[in-house]
Coordinates of C-alpha atoms in Angstrom, one line a residue:
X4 CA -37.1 -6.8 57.1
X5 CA -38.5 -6.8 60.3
X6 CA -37.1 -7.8 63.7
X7 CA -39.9 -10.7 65.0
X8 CA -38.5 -11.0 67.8
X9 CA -39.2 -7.0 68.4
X10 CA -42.6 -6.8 67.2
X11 CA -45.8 -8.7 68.5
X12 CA -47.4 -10.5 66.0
X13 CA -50.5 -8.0 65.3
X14 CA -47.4 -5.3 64.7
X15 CA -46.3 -7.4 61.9
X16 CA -49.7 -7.8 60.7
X17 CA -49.5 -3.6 60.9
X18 CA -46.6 -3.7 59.2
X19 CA -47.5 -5.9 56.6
X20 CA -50.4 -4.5 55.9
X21 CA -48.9 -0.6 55.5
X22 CA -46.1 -2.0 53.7
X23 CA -48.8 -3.7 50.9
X24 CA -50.9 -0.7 51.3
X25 CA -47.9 1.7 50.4
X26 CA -46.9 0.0 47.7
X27 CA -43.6 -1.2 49.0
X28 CA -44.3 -4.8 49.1
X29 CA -47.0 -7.2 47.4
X30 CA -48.6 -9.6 49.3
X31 CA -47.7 -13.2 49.1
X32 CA -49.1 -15.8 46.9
X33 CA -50.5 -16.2 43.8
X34 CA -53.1 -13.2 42.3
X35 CA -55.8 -15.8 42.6
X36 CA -55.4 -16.2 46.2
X37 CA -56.6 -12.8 46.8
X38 CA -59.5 -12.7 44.7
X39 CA -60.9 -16.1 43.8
X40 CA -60.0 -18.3 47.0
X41 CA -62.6 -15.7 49.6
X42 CA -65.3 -17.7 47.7
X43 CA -64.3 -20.6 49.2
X44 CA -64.1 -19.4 53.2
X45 CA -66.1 -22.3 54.3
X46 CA -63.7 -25.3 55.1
X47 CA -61.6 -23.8 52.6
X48 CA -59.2 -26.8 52.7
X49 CA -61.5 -29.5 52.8
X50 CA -63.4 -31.6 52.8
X51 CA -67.0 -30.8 51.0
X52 CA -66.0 -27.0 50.8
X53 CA -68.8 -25.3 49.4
X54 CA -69.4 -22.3 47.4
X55 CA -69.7 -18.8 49.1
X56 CA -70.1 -16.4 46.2
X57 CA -71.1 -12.7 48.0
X58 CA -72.2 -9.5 45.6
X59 CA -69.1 -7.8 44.8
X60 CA -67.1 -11.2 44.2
X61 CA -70.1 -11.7 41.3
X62 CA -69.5 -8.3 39.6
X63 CA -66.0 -8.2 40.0
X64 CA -65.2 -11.7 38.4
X65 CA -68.0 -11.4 36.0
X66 CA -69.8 -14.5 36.9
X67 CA -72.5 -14.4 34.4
X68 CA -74.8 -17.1 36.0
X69 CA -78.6 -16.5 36.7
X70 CA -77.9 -15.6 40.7
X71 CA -76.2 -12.2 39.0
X72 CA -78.4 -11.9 36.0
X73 CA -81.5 -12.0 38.6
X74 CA -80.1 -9.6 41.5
X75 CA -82.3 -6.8 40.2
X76 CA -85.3 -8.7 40.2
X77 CA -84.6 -10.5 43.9
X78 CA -84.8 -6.3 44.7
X79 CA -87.9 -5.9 42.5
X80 CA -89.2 -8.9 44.8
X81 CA -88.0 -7.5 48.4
X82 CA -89.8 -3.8 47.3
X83 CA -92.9 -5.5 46.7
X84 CA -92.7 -7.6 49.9
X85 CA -92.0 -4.1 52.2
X86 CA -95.1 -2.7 49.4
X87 CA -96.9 -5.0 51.3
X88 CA -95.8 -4.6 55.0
X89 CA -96.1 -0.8 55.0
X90 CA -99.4 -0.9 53.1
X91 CA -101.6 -4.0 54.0
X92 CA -103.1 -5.8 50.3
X93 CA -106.4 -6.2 52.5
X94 CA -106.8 -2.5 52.7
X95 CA -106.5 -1.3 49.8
X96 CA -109.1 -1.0 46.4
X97 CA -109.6 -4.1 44.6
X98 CA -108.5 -2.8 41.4
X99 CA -105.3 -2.1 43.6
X100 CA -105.6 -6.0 45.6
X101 CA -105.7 -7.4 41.9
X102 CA -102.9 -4.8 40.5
X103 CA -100.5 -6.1 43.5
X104 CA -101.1 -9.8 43.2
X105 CA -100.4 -9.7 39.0
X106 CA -97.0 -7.7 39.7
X107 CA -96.5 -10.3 42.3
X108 CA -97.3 -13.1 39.7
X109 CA -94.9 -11.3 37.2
X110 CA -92.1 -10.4 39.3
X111 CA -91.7 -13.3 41.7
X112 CA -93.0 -15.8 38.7
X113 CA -89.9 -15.3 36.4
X114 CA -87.8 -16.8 39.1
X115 CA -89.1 -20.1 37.6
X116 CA -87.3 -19.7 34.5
X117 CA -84.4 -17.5 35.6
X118 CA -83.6 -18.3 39.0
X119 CA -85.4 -21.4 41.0
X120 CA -83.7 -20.6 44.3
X121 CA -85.5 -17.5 44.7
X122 CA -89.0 -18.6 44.2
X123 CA -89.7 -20.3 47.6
X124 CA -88.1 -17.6 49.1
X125 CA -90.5 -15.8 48.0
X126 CA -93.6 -17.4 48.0
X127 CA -92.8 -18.0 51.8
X128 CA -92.2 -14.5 52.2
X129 CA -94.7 -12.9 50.6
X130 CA -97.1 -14.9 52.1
X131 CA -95.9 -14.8 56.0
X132 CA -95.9 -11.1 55.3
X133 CA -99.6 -11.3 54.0
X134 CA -101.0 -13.9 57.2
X135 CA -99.1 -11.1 59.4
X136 CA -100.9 -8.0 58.0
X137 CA -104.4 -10.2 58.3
X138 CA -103.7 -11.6 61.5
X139 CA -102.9 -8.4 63.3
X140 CA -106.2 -6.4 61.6
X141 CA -108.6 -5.5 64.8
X142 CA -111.5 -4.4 62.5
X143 CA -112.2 -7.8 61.3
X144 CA -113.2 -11.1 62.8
X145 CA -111.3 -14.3 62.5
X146 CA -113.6 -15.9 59.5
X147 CA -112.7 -13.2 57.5
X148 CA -109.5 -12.8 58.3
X149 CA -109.0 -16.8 57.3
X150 CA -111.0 -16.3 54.2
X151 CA -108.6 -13.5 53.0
X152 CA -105.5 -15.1 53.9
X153 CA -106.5 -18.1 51.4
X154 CA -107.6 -15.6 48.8
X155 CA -104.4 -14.0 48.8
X156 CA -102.1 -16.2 49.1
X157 CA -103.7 -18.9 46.6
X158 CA -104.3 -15.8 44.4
X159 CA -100.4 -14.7 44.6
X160 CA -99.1 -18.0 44.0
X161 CA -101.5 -19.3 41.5
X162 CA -101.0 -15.9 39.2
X163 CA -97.2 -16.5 39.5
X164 CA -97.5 -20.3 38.6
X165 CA -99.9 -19.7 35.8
X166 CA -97.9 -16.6 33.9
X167 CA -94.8 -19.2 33.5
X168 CA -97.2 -22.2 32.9
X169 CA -95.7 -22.7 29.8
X170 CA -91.8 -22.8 31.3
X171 CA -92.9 -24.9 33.9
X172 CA -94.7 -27.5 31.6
X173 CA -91.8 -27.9 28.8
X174 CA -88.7 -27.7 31.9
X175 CA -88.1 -30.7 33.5
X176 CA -85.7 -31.4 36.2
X177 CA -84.1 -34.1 38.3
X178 CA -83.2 -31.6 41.0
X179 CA -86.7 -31.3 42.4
X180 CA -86.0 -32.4 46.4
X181 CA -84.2 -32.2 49.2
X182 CA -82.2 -34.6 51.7
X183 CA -80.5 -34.4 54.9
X184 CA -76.9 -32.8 54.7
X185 CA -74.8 -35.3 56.0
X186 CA -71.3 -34.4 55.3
X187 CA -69.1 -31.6 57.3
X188 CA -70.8 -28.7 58.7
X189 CA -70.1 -25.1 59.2
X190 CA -67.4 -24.0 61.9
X191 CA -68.3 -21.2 64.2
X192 CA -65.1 -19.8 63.1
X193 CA -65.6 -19.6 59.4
X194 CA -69.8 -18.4 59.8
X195 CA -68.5 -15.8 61.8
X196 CA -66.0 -14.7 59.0
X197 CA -68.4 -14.6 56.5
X198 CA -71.2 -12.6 58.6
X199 CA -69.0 -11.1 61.3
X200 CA -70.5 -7.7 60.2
X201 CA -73.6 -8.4 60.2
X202 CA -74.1 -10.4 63.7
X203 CA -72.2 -7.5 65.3
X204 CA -74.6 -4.6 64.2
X205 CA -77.3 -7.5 64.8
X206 CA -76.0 -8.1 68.5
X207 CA -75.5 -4.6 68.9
X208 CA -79.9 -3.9 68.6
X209 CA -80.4 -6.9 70.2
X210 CA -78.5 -6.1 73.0
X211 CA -80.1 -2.4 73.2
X212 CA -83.7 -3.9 72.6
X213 CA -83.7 -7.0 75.1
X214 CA -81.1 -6.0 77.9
X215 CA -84.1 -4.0 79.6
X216 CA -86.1 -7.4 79.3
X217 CA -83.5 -9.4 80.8
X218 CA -83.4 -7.3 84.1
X219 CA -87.2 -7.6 84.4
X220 CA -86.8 -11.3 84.1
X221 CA -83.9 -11.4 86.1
X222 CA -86.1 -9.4 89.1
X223 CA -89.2 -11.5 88.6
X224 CA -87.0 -15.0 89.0
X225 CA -85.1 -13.5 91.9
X226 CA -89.1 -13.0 93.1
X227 CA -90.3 -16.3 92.2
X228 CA -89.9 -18.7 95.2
X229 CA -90.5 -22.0 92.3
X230 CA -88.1 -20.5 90.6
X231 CA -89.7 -22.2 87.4
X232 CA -88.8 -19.3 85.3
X233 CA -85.2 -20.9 85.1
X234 CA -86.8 -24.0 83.1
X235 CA -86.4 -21.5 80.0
X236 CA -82.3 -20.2 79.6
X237 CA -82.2 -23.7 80.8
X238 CA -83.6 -25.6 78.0
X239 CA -81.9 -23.5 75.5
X240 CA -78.7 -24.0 76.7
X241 CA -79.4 -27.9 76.9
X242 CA -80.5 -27.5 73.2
X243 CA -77.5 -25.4 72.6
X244 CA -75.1 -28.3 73.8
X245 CA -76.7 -31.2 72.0
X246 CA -76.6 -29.0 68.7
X247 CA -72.9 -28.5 69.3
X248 CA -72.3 -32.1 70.3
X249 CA -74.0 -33.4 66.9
X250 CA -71.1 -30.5 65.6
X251 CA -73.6 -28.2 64.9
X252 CA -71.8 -25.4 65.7
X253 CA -73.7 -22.7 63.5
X254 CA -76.8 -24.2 65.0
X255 CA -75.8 -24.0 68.4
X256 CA -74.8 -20.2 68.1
X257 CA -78.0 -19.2 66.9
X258 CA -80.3 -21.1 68.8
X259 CA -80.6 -18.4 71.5
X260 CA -81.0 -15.5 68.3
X261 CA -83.6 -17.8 67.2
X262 CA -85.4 -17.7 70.8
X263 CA -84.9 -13.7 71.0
X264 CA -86.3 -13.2 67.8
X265 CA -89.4 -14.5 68.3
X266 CA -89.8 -12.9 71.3
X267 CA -89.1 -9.6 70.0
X268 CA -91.2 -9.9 66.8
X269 CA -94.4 -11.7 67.6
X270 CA -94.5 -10.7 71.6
X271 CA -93.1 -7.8 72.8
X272 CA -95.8 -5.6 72.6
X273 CA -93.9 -2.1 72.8
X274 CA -91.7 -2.5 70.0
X275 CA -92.0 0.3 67.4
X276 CA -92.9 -1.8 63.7
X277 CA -90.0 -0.4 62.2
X278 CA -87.5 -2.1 64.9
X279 CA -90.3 -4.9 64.2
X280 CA -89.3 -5.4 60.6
X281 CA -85.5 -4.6 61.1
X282 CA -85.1 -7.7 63.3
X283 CA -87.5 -9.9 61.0
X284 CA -85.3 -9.0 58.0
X285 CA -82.3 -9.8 60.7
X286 CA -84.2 -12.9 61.7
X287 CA -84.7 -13.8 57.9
X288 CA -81.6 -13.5 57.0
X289 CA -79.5 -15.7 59.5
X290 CA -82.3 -18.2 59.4
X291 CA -82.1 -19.5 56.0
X292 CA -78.1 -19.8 56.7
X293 CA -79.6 -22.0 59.4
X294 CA -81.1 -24.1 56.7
X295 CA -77.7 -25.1 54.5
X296 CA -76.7 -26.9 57.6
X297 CA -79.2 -29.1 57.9
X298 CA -80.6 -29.6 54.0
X299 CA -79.3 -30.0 50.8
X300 CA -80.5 -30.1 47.4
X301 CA -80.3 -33.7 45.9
X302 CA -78.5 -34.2 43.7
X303 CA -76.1 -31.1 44.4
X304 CA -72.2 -30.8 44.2
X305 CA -71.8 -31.7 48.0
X306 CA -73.9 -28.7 49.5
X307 CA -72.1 -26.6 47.1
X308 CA -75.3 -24.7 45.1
X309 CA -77.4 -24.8 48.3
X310 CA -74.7 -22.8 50.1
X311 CA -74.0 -20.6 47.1
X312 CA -77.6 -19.5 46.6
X313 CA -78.7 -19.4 50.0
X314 CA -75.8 -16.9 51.2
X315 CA -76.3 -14.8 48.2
X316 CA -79.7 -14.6 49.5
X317 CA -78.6 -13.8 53.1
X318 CA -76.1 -11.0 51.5
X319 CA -79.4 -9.0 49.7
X320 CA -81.4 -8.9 53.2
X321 CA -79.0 -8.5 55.7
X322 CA -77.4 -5.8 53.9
X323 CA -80.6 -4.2 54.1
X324 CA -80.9 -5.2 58.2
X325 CA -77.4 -4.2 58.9
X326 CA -78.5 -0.3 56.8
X327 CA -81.7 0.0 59.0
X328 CA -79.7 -0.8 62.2
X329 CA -76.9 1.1 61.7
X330 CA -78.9 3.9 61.3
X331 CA -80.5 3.5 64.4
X332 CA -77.6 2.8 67.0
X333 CA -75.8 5.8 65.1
X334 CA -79.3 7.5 67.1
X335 CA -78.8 6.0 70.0
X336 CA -75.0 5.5 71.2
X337 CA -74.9 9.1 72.5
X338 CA -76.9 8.1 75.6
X339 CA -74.1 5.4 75.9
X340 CA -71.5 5.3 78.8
X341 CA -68.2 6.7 77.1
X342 CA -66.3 3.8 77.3
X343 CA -68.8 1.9 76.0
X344 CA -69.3 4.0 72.8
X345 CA -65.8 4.5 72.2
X346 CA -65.2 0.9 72.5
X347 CA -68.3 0.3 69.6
X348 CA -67.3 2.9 67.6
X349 CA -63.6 1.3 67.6
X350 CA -64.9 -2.6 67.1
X351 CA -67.1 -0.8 63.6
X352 CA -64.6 0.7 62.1
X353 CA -62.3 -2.2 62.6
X354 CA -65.1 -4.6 61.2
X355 CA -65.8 -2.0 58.3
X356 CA -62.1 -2.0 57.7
X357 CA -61.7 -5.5 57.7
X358 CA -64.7 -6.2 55.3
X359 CA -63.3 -3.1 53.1
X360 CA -59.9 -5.4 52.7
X361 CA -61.2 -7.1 49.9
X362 CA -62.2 -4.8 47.3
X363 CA -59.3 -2.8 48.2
X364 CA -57.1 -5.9 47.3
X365 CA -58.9 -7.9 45.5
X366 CA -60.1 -5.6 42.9
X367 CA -56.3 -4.9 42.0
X368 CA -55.3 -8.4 41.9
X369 CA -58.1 -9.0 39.5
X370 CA -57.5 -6.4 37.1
X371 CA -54.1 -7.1 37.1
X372 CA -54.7 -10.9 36.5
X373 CA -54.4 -10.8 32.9
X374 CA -53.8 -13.3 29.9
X375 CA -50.4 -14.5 30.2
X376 CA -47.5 -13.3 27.8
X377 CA -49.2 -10.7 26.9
X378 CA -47.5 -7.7 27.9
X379 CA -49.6 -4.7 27.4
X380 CA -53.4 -6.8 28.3
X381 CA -56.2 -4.3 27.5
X382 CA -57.9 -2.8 30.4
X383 CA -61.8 -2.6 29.6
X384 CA -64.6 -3.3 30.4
X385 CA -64.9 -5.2 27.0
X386 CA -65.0 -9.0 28.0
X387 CA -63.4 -9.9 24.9
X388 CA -60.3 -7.9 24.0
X389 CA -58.5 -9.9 25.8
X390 CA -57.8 -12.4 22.8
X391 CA -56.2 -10.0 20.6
X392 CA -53.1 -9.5 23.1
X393 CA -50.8 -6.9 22.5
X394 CA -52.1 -7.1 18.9
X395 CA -55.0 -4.9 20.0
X396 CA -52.7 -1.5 20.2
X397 CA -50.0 -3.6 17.0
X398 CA -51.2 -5.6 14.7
X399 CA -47.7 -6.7 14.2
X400 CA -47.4 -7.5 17.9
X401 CA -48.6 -10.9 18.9
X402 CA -52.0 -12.3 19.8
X403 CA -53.3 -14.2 22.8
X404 CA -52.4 -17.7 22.7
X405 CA -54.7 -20.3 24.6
X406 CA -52.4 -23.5 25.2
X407 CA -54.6 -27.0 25.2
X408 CA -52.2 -29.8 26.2
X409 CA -49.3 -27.5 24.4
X410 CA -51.5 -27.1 21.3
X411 CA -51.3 -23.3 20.7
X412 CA -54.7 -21.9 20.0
X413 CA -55.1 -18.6 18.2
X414 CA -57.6 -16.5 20.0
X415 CA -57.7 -13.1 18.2
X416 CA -58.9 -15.2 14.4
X417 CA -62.0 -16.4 16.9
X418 CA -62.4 -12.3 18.4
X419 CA -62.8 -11.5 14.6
X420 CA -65.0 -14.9 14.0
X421 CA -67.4 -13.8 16.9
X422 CA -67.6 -10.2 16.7
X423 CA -68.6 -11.0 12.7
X424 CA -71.6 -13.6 13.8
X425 CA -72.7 -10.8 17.0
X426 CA -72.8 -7.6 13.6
X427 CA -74.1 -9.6 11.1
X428 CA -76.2 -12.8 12.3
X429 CA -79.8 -12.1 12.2
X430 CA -82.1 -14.0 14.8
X431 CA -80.6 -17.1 16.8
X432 CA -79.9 -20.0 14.1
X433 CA -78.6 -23.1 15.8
X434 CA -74.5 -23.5 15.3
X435 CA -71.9 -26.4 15.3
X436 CA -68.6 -25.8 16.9
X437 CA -65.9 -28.0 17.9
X438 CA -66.5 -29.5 21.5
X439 CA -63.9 -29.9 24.3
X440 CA -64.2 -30.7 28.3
X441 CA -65.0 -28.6 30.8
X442 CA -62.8 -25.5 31.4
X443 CA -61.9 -25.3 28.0
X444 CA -61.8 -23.4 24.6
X445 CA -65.2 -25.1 24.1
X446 CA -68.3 -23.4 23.2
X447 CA -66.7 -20.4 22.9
X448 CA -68.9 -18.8 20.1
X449 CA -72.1 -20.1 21.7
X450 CA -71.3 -18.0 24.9
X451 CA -70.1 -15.1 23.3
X452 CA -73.0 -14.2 21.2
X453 CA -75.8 -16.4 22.6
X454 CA -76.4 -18.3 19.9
X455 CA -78.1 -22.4 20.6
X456 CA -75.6 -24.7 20.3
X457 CA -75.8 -28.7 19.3
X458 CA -74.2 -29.0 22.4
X459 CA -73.1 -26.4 24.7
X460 CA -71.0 -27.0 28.2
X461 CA -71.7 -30.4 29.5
X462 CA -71.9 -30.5 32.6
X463 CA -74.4 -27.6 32.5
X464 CA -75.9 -29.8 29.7
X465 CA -76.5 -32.6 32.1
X466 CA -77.7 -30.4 34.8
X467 CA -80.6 -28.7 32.9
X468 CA -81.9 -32.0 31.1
X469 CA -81.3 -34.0 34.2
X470 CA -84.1 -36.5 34.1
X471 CA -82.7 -37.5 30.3
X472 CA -79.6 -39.0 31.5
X473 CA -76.2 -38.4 30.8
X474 CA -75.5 -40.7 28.5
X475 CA -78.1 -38.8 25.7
X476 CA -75.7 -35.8 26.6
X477 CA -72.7 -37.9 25.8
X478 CA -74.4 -39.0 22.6
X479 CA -75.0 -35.8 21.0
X480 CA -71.3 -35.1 22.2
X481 CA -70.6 -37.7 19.9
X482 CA -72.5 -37.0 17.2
X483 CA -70.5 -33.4 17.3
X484 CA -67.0 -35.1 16.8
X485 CA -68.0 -37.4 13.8
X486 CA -69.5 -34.6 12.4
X487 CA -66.3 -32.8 12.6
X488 CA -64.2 -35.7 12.6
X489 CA -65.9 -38.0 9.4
X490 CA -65.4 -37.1 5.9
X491 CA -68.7 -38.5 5.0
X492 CA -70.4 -35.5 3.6
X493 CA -74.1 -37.3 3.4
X494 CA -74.1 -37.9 7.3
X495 CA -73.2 -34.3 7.8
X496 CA -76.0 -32.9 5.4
X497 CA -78.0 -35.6 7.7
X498 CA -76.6 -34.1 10.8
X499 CA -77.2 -30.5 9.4
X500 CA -80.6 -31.1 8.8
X501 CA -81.6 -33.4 12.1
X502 CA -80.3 -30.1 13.9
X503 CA -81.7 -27.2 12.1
X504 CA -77.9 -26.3 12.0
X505 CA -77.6 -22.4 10.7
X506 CA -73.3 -22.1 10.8
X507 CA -70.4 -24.2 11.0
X508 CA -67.6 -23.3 13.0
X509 CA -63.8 -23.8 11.5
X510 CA -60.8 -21.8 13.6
X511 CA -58.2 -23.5 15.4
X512 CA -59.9 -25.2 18.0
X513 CA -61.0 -27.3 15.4
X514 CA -57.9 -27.9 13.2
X515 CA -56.3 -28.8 16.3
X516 CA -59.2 -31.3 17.6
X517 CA -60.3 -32.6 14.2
X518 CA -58.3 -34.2 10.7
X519 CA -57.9 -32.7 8.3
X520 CA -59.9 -34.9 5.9
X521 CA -63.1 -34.2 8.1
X522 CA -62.6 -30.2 7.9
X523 CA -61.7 -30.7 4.3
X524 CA -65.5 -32.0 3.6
X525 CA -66.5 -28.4 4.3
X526 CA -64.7 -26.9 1.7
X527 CA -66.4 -29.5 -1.0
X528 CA -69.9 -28.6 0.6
X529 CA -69.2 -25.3 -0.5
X530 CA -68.5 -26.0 -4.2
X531 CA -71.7 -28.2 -4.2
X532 CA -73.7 -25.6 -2.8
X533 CA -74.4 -26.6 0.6
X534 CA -72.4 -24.6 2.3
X535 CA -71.1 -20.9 1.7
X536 CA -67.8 -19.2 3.4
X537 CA -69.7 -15.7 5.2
X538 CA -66.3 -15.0 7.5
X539 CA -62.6 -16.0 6.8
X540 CA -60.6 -17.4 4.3
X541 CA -59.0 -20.8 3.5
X542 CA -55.4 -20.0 4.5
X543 CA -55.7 -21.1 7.9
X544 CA -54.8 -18.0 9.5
X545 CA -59.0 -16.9 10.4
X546 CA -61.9 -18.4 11.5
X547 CA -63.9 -19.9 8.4
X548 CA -67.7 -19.4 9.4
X549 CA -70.0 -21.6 7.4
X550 CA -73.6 -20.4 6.5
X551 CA -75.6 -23.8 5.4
X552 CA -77.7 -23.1 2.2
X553 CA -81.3 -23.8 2.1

């Protein structure tokens, strides 16, 4: 125990903290806390809290959604953009010119059909990069210039919408615009957790780059009889307090960034093109964070998705800003004042420490976070050894045991179930499985092997056929449960049929959600031929897999 009234209270943090660290003590609350709850550091208690996934977060809780799935491609698409910066399209061969644009088409194209977010990033990207290199050619004159900045850019994006033509013409969507946010906005104090880092490695060049410019302009206003020059830090601060009035706090604090970023990328003529692009990537970054303040997508989960995907994309390139600029202060501190240095090197590694506090935690608590009443939970990287329990290193020893509403699901008969369709099914034949709500046992063998479903997750559903309406969604959900539930075996042959159904799914999801009279139909499909048992047995005790005759 320790003494409060001894200790200030950044020594009990200390304490704490070496206490945790030691081993001696655990830190309170429950293992999510440590883990799953920094995703949610944005008005984490309400109201319209938004999602903040970040890299590590993704890999560590295996969150296999596209905005993982995609993260070497979003790379792929930053290496051609720098391709592009360090050797000008314009300048090079045409076999070359054509070459870049088709890889562009190709790499920045699948974000159609795997990740939407990233494909105006893109687009706007590649193309500012492009205008840039064109503009800034002396050899050429301004006609040319213009007519090569259409070519290109109408040749980039055109490749990239025609190679996913045929996505883009059979997806349709209802989330195709945006609207003004209008619910809570960021607090200053949460933005700053979340990029904290990042705006103090950011501040840090900024200060070394513009400080020098600051005197000059301080010296020519102190010349300036009109004193007009004061019209400027005057405006932005008025701008400043009208964004922070409105309780646009995020907005307010970056305003200024906004103004010195300009300035340092399109007009300060001395500035070297690498500290050029290192500020434009800095620039880039903090800028689209800009946008989740004042736009969301319609449609959205609050500003949930437009938050989640915009930060991730903020992560990539600002991880690459905050690499380039530590690199160069690490040059440049030793002409420092001592104090100074000392005092930056101390605030870094406090920052770095800081920012390290979550793997080091959370990575434990999440390992550690296993299936409950299991005793001995496997520690792989297998994703799906966790449903044999303790029976993985005993078969005598007991499975895991998934409770819906107290109805005890056994989840090792479905590990056997799935592992037999991932060996042994050939190609990706449509399957049936029992349906349950969201956050469920549901769909279990769909997402596992990656087989199509009759109906898969439906929220999701709803999302990705949007502009059909929900209640088509909640039909086929229907259709699912009579085909379970009914022990009409002509409207399942229908069924079967109308769906190009492959397997049937029987394990104890299904004995649980169904009768027994519409499971028992199965069983006489078989002996009339329709049906034949390809996994399990009839005991109850496995996962009876269904293979529909043809």
């Amino acid at each position: 125990r320790v003494n409060a009234g001894t200790y200030s209270n950044f020594d009990l943090v200390l304490s704490g903290a070496s206490q945790v660290l030691s081993g001696n003590a655990e830190l309170p609350g429950d293992a999510g806390r440590w883990y799953f709850s920094a995703s949610r550091p944005i008005l984490h208690d309400g109201p319209d809290t938004p999602i903040v996934e970040f890299p590590y977060f993704s890999f560590l809780y295996a969150d296999m959604h596209p905005h993982l799935l995609t993260m070497p491609f979003f790379a792929l698409g930053l290496a051609w953009c720098l391709s592009v910066y360090l050797a000008p399209i314009q300048k090079r061969k045409w076999q070359d010119q054509l070459l870049a644009l088709v890889l562009f088409g190709l790499f920045i194209g699948s974000f159609l059909a795997s990740h939407t977010w990233d494909f105006p990033l893109f687009i706007a990207l590649a193309v500012f990069i492009m205008v840039w290199k064109i503009i800034n050619e002396e050899q050429i004159n301004l006609k040319l210039k213009i007519k090569q900045i259409i070519l290109y850019s109408a040749g980039a994006i055109g490749i990239a919408l025609l190679l996913y033509r045929p996505f883009s013409h059979w997806f349709k969507t209802d989330y195709s615009s945006i609207e003004f946010w209008k619910g809570a906005k960021t607090p200053l104090t949460d933005y700053i957790v979340v990029l904290g880092f990042s705006l103090f490695v950011m501040v840090s060049l900024l200060f070394v780059h513009i400080v020098p410019d600051l005197k000059r302009w301080f010296s020519d206003w102190k010349e300036d009889k009109s004193k007009r020059i004061y019209l400027i830090p005057a405006g932005v601060l008025a701008i400043m307090i009208v964004l922070w009035a409105f309780n646009y706090q995020v907005l307010a604090f970056g305003f200024p960034f906004l103004m010195f970023w300009l300035y340092l990328i399109f007009f300060k003529k001395d500035l070297s093109e690498f500290h050029r692009l290192i500020f434009f990537l800095f620039a880039l970054g903090f800028s689209i964070t800009y946008v989740t303040e004042v736009l969301v997508l319609k449609g959205d989960v609050g500003r949930s998705n437009m938050v989640f995907r915009i930060y991730l994309q903020a992560w990539f390139i600002l991880g690459i800003a905050i690499s380039l600029g530590l690199i160069e202060l690490l040059k440049i501190i030793r002409s420092w004042k001592r104090g100074v240095r000392i005092s930056w090197i101390i605030s870094l590694q406090v920052l770095i420490l800081f920012g390290l506090s979550y793997p080091l935690t959370a990575t434990k608590y999440k390992v550690n976070d296993r299936w409950p009443d299991v005793e001995k939970p496997p520690k792989t990287l297998d994703g799906a050894l966790f449903m044999l329990g303790d029976s993985l290193n005993n078969p005598e020893f007991a499975p895991a045991y998934y409770s819906d509403e107290d109805r005890k699901l056994n989840l090792a008969i479905d590990y056997f179930g799935i592992r037999y369709m991932q060996d042994q099914v050939v190609g990706s034949p449509v399957i049936v499985e029992g349906h349950t709500t969201e956050y469920r046992w549901g769909a279990r063998y769909s997402i596992y092997t990656g087989l199509p479903s009759v109906i898969g997750w439906n929220w999701h559903t709803r999302q990705h056929h949007s502009l059909l309406g929900g209640e088509i969604v909640e039909k086929r959900i229907q259709q699912v449960n009579d085909f379970y539930e009914s022990d009409d075996i002509e409207n399942a042959v229908n069924f079967l049929k109308r769906y190009d159904v492959g397997y049937i799914i029987v394990s104890d999801l299904e004995r649980v959600y169904y009768s027994s009279a519409g499971l028992e139909k199965f069983n006489e499909m078989t002996r009339r031929g329709d049906l034949r048992i390809v996994h399990g047995d009839l005991s109850g005790n496995s996962a009876v897999i269904y293979e529909v005759v043809r």
